[in-house]
PDB file of C-alpha atoms in Angstrom:
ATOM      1  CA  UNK A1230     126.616  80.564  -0.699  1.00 50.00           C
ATOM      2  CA  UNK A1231     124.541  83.033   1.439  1.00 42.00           C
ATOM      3  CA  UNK A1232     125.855  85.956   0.228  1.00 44.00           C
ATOM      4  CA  UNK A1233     125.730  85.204  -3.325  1.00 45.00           C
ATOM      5  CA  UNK A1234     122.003  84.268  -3.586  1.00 49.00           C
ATOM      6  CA  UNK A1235     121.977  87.779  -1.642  1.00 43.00           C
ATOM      7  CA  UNK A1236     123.594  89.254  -4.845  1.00 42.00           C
ATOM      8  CA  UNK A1237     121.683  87.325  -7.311  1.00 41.00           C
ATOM      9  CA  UNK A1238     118.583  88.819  -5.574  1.00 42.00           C
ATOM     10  CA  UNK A1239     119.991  92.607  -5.741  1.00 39.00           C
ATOM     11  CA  UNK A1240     120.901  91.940  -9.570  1.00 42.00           C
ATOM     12  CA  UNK A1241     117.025  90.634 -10.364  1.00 41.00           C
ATOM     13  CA  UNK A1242     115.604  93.724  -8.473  1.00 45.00           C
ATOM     14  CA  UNK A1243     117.716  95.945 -10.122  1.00 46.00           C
ATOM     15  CA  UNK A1244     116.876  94.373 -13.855  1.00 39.00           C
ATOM     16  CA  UNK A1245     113.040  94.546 -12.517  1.00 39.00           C
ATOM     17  CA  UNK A1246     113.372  98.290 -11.446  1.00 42.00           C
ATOM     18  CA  UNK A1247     114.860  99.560 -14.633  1.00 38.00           C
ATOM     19  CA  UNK A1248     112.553  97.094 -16.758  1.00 41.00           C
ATOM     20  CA  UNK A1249     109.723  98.731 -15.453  1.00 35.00           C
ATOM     21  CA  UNK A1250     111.222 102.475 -15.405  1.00 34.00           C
ATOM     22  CA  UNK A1251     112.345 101.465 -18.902  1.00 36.00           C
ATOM     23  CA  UNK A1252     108.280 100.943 -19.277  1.00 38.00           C
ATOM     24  CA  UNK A1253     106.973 104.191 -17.807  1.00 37.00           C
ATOM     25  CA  UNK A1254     109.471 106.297 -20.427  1.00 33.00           C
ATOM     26  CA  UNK A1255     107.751 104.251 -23.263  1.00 35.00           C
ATOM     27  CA  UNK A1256     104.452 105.081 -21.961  1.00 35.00           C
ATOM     28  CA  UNK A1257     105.406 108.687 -21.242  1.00 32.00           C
ATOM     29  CA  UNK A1258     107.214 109.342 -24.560  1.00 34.00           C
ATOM     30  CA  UNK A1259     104.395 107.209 -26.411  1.00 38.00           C
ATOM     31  CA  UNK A1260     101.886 109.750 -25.316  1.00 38.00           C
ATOM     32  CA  UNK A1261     103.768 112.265 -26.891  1.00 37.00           C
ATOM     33  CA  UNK A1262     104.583 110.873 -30.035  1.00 39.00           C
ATOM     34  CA  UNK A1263     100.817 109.785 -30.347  1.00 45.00           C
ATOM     35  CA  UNK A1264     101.058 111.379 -33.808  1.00 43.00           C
ATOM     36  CA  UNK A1265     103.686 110.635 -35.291  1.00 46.00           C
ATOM     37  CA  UNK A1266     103.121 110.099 -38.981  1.00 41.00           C
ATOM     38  CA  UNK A1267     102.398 106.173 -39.835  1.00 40.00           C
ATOM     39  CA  UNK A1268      99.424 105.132 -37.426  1.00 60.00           C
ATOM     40  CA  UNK A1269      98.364 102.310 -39.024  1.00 61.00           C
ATOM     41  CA  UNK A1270      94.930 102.343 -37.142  1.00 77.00           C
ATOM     42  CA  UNK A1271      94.154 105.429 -39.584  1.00 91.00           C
ATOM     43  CA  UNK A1272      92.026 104.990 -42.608  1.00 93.00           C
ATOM     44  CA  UNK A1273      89.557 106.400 -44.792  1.00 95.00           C
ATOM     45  CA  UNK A1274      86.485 104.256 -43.489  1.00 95.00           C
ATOM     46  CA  UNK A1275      87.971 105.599 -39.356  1.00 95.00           C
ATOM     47  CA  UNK A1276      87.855 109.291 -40.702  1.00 97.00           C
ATOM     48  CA  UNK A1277      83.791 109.125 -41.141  1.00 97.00           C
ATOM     49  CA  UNK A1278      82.070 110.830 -38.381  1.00 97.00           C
ATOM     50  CA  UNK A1279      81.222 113.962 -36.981  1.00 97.00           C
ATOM     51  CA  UNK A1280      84.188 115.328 -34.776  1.00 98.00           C
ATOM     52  CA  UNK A1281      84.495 117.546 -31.790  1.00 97.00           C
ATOM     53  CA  UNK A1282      86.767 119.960 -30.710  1.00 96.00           C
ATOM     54  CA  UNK A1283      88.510 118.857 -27.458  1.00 96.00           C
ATOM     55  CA  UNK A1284      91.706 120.818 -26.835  1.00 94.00           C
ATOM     56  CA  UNK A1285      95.011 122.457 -28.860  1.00 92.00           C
ATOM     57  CA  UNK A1286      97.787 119.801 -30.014  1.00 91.00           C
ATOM     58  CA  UNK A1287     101.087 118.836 -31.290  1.00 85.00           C
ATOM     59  CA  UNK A1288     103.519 116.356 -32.243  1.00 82.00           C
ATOM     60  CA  UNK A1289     106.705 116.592 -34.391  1.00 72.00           C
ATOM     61  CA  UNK A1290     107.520 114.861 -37.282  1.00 69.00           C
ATOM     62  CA  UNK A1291     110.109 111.839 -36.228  1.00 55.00           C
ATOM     63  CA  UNK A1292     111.196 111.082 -33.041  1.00 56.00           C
ATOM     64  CA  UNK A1293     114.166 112.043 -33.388  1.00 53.00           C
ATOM     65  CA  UNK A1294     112.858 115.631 -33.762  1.00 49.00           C
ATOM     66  CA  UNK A1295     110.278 114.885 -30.535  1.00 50.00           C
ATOM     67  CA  UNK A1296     113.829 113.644 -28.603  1.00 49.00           C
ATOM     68  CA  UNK A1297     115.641 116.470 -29.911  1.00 51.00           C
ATOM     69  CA  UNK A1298     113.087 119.024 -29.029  1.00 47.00           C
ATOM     70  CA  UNK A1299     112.992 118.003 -24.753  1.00 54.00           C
ATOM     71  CA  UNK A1300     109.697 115.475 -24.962  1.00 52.00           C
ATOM     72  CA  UNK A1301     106.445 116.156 -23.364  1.00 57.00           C
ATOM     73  CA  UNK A1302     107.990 119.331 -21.516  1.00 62.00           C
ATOM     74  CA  UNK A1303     108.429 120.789 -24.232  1.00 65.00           C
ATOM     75  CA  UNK A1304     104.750 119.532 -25.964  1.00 66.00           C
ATOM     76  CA  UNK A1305     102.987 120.451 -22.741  1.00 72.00           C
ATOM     77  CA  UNK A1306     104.187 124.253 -23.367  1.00 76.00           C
ATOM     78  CA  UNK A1307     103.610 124.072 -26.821  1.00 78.00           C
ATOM     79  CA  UNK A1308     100.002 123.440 -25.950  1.00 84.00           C
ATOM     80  CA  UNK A1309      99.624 125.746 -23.359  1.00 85.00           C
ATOM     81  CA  UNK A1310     100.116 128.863 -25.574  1.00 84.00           C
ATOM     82  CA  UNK A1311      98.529 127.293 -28.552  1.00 88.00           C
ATOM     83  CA  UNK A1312      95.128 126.953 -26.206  1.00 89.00           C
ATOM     84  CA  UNK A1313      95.259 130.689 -25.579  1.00 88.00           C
ATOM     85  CA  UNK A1314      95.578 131.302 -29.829  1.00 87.00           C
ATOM     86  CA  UNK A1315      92.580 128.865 -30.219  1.00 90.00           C
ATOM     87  CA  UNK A1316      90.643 130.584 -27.508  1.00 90.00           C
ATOM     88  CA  UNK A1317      91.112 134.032 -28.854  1.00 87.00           C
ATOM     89  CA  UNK A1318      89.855 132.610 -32.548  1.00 88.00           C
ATOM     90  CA  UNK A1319      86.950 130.519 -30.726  1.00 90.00           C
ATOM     91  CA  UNK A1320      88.486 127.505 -32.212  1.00 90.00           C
ATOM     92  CA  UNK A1321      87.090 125.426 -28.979  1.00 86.00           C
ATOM     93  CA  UNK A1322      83.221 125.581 -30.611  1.00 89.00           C
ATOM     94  CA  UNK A1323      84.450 124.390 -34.125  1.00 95.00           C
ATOM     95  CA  UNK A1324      83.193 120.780 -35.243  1.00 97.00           C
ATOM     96  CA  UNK A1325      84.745 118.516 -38.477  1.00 98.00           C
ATOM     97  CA  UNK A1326      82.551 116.651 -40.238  1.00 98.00           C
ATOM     98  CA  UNK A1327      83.940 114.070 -42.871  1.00 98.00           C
ATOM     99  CA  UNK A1328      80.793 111.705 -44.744  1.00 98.00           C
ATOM    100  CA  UNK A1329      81.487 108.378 -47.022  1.00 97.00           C
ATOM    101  CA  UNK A1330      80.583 110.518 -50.576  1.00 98.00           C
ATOM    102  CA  UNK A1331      84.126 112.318 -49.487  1.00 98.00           C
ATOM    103  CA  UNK A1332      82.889 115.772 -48.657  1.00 98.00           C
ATOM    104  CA  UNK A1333      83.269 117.509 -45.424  1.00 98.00           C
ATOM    105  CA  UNK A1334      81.843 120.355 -43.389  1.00 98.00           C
ATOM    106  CA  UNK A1335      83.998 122.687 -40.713  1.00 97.00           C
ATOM    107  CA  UNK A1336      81.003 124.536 -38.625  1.00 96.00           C
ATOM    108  CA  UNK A1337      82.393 127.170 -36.436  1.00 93.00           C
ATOM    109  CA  UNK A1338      79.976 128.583 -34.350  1.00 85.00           C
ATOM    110  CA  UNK A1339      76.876 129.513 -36.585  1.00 87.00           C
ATOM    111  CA  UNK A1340      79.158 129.283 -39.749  1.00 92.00           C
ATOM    112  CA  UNK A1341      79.309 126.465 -41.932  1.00 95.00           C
ATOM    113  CA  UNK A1342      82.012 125.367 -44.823  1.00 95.00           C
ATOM    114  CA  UNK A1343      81.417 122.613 -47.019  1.00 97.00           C
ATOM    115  CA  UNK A1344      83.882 120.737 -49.476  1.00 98.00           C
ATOM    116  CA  UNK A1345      84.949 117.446 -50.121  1.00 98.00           C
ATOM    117  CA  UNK A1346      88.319 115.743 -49.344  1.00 98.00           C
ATOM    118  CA  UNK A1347      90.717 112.712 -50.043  1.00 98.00           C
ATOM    119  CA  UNK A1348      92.926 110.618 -47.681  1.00 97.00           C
ATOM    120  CA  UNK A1349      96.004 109.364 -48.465  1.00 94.00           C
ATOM    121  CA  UNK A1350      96.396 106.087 -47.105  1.00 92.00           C
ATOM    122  CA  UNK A1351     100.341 105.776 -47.386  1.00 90.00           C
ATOM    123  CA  UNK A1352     101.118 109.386 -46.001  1.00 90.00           C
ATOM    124  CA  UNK A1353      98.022 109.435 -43.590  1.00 92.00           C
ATOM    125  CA  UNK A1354      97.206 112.948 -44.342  1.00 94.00           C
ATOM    126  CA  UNK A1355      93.903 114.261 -45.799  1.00 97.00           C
ATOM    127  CA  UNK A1356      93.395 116.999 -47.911  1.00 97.00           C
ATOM    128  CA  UNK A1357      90.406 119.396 -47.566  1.00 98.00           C
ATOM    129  CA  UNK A1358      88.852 121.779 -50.871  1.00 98.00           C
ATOM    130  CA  UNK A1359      86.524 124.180 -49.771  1.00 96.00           C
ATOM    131  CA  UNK A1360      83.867 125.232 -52.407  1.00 95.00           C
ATOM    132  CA  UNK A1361      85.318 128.134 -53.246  1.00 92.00           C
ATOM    133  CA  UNK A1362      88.795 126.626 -54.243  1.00 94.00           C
ATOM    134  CA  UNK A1363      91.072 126.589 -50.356  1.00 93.00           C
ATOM    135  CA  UNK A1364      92.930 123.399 -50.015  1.00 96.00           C
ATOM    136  CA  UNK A1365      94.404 122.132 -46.588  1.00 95.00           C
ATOM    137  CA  UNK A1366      96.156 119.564 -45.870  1.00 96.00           C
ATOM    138  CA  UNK A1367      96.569 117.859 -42.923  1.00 95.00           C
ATOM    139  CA  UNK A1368      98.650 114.917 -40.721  1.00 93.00           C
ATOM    140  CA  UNK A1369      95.936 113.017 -39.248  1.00 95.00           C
ATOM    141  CA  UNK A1370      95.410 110.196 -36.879  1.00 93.00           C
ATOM    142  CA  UNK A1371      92.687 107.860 -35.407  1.00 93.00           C
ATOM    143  CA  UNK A1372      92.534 106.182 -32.121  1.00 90.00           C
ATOM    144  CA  UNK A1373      89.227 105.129 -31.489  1.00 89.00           C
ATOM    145  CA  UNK A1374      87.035 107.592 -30.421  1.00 94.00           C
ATOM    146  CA  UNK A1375      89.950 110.245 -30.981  1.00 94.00           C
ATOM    147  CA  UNK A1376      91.300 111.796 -33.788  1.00 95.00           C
ATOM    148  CA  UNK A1377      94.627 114.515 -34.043  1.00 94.00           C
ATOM    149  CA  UNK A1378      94.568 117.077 -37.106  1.00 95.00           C
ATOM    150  CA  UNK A1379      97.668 118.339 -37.845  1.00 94.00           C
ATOM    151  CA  UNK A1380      99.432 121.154 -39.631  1.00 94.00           C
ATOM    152  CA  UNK A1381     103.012 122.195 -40.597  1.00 90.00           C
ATOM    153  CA  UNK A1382     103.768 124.840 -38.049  1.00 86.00           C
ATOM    154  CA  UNK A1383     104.273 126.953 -40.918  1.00 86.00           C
ATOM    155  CA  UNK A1384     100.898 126.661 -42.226  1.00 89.00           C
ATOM    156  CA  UNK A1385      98.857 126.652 -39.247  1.00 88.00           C
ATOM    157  CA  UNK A1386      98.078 130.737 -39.896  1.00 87.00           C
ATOM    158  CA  UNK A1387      96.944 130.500 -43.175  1.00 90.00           C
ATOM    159  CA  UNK A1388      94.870 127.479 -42.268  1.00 92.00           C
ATOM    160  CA  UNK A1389      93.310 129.745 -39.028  1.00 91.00           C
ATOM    161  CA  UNK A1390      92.315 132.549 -41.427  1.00 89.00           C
ATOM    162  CA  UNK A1391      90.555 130.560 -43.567  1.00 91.00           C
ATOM    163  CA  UNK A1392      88.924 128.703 -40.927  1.00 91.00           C
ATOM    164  CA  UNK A1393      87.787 131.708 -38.796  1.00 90.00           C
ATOM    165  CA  UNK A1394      87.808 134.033 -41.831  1.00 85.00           C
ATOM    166  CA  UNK A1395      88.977 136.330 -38.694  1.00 82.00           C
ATOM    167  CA  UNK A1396      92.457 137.943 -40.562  1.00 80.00           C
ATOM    168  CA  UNK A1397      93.075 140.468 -38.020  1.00 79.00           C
ATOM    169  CA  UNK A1398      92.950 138.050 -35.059  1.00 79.00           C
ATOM    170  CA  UNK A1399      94.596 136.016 -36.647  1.00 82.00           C
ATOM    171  CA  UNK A1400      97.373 138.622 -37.983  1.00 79.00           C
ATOM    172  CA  UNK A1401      97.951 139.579 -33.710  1.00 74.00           C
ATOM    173  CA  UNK A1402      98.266 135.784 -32.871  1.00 71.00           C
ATOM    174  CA  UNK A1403     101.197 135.438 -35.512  1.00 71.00           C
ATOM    175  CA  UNK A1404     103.559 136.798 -32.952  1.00 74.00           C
ATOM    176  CA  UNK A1405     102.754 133.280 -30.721  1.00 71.00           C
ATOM    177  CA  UNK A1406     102.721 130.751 -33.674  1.00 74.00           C
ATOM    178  CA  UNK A1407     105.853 132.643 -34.632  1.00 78.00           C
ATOM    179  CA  UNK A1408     107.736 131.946 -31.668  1.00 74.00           C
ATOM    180  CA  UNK A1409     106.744 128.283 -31.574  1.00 70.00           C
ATOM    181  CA  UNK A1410     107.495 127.783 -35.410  1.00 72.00           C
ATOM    182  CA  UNK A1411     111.478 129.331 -34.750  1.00 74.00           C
ATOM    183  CA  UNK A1412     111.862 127.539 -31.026  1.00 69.00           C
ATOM    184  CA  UNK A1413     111.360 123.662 -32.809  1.00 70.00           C
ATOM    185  CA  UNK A1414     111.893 122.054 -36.243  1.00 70.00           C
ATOM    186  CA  UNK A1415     109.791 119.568 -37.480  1.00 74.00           C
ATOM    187  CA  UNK A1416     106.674 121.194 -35.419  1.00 82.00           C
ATOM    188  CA  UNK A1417     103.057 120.246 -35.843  1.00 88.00           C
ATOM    189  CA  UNK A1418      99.921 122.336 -34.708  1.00 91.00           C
ATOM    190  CA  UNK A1419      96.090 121.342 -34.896  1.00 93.00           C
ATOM    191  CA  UNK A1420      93.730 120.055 -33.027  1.00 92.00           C
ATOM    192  CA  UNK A1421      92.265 117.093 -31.264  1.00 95.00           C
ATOM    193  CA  UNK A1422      89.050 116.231 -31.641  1.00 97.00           C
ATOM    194  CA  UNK A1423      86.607 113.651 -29.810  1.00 97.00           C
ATOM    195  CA  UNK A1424      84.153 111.597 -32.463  1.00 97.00           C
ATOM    196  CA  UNK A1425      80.429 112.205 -31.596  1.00 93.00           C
ATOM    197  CA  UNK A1426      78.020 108.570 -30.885  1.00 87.00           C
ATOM    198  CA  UNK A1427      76.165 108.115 -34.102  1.00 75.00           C
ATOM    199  CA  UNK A1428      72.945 108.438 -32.147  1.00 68.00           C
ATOM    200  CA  UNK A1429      73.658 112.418 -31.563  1.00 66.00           C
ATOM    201  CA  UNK A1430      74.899 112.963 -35.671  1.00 62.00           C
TER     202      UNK A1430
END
């Protein structure tokens, strides 16, 4: 009788230890997959604000893609080199700017470019039109105070030279945003950004 309240006791710890190991792979995946497309916190009324650069990222488009890929290893690298691109470009000063009358401003150091935009509630992407007739288009997602821009991986160098308006820096970066765009289907570049307090708008 002993021994096999003994066992029962092993076979609850063991359920318990791979419950919560179970847990910490959902948490760790789930900060990978952060933006995958279909956040239903994202909307047009979350996009309004004045957003901050904060740091290079990345997601792919399904999980299966994200699984396939190797998980945050693989995102954490992606990242990495992507942070050196953005640094060359002097991405890390650039600030979004989306108002309630749907237009937009991208300021990038003393530079400013104004258009308006639209957000697609079912796709979650938005689509930014300069004034002088550029279109982007974008994945994007809204957690709080935090928002993810993304890019097809294809795109993102086009999108940089029209940012920066910096074609030559950009043109010597393509050999990194090359080599992440053949390495892993289903890639998405951008940025994350952290919303400003409406008292400092």
């Amino acid at each position: 009788m002993l021994k096999k309240g003994i066992l029962l006791i092993v076979f609850f710890s063991c359920v318990f230890c791979m419950s919560v190991m179970a847990q910490d792979w959902k948490s760790l995946l789930g900060s990978v997959a952060k933006n995958v497309i279909g956040d239903k916190l994202t909307t047009g009324q979350s996009l309004i604000g004045a957003w901050n650069y904060v740091s290079p990222d990345c997601s792919f488009k399904t999980d299966q893609l994200l699984a396939k890929a190797g998980g945050e290893a693989i995102a954490g690298k992606v990242e990495k080199e992507l942070a050196k691109v953005f640094e060359k470009l002097g991405m890390n000063a650039c600030r979004y700017t989306f108002n309630s009358d749907s237009t937009y401003s991208f300021t990038l150091k003393k530079r400013t470019t104004h258009g308006t935009y639209s957000f697609d509630p079912e796709t979650k992407t938005i689509t930014m039109t300069s004034r002088l007739g550029i279109t982007q288009t974008a994945q994007v997602a809204v957690t709080g105070s935090s928002m993810s821009l993304l890019f097809n991986a294809d795109k993102l160098m086009s999108v940089l030279t029209a940012l920066t308006r910096m074609a030559s820096k950009v043109s010597s970066a393509g050999a990194t945003i090359d080599g992440l765009i053949n390495n892993y289907d289903g890639l998405l570049l951008g940025f994350s950004l952290e919303k400003e307090p409406a008292d400092a708008q």
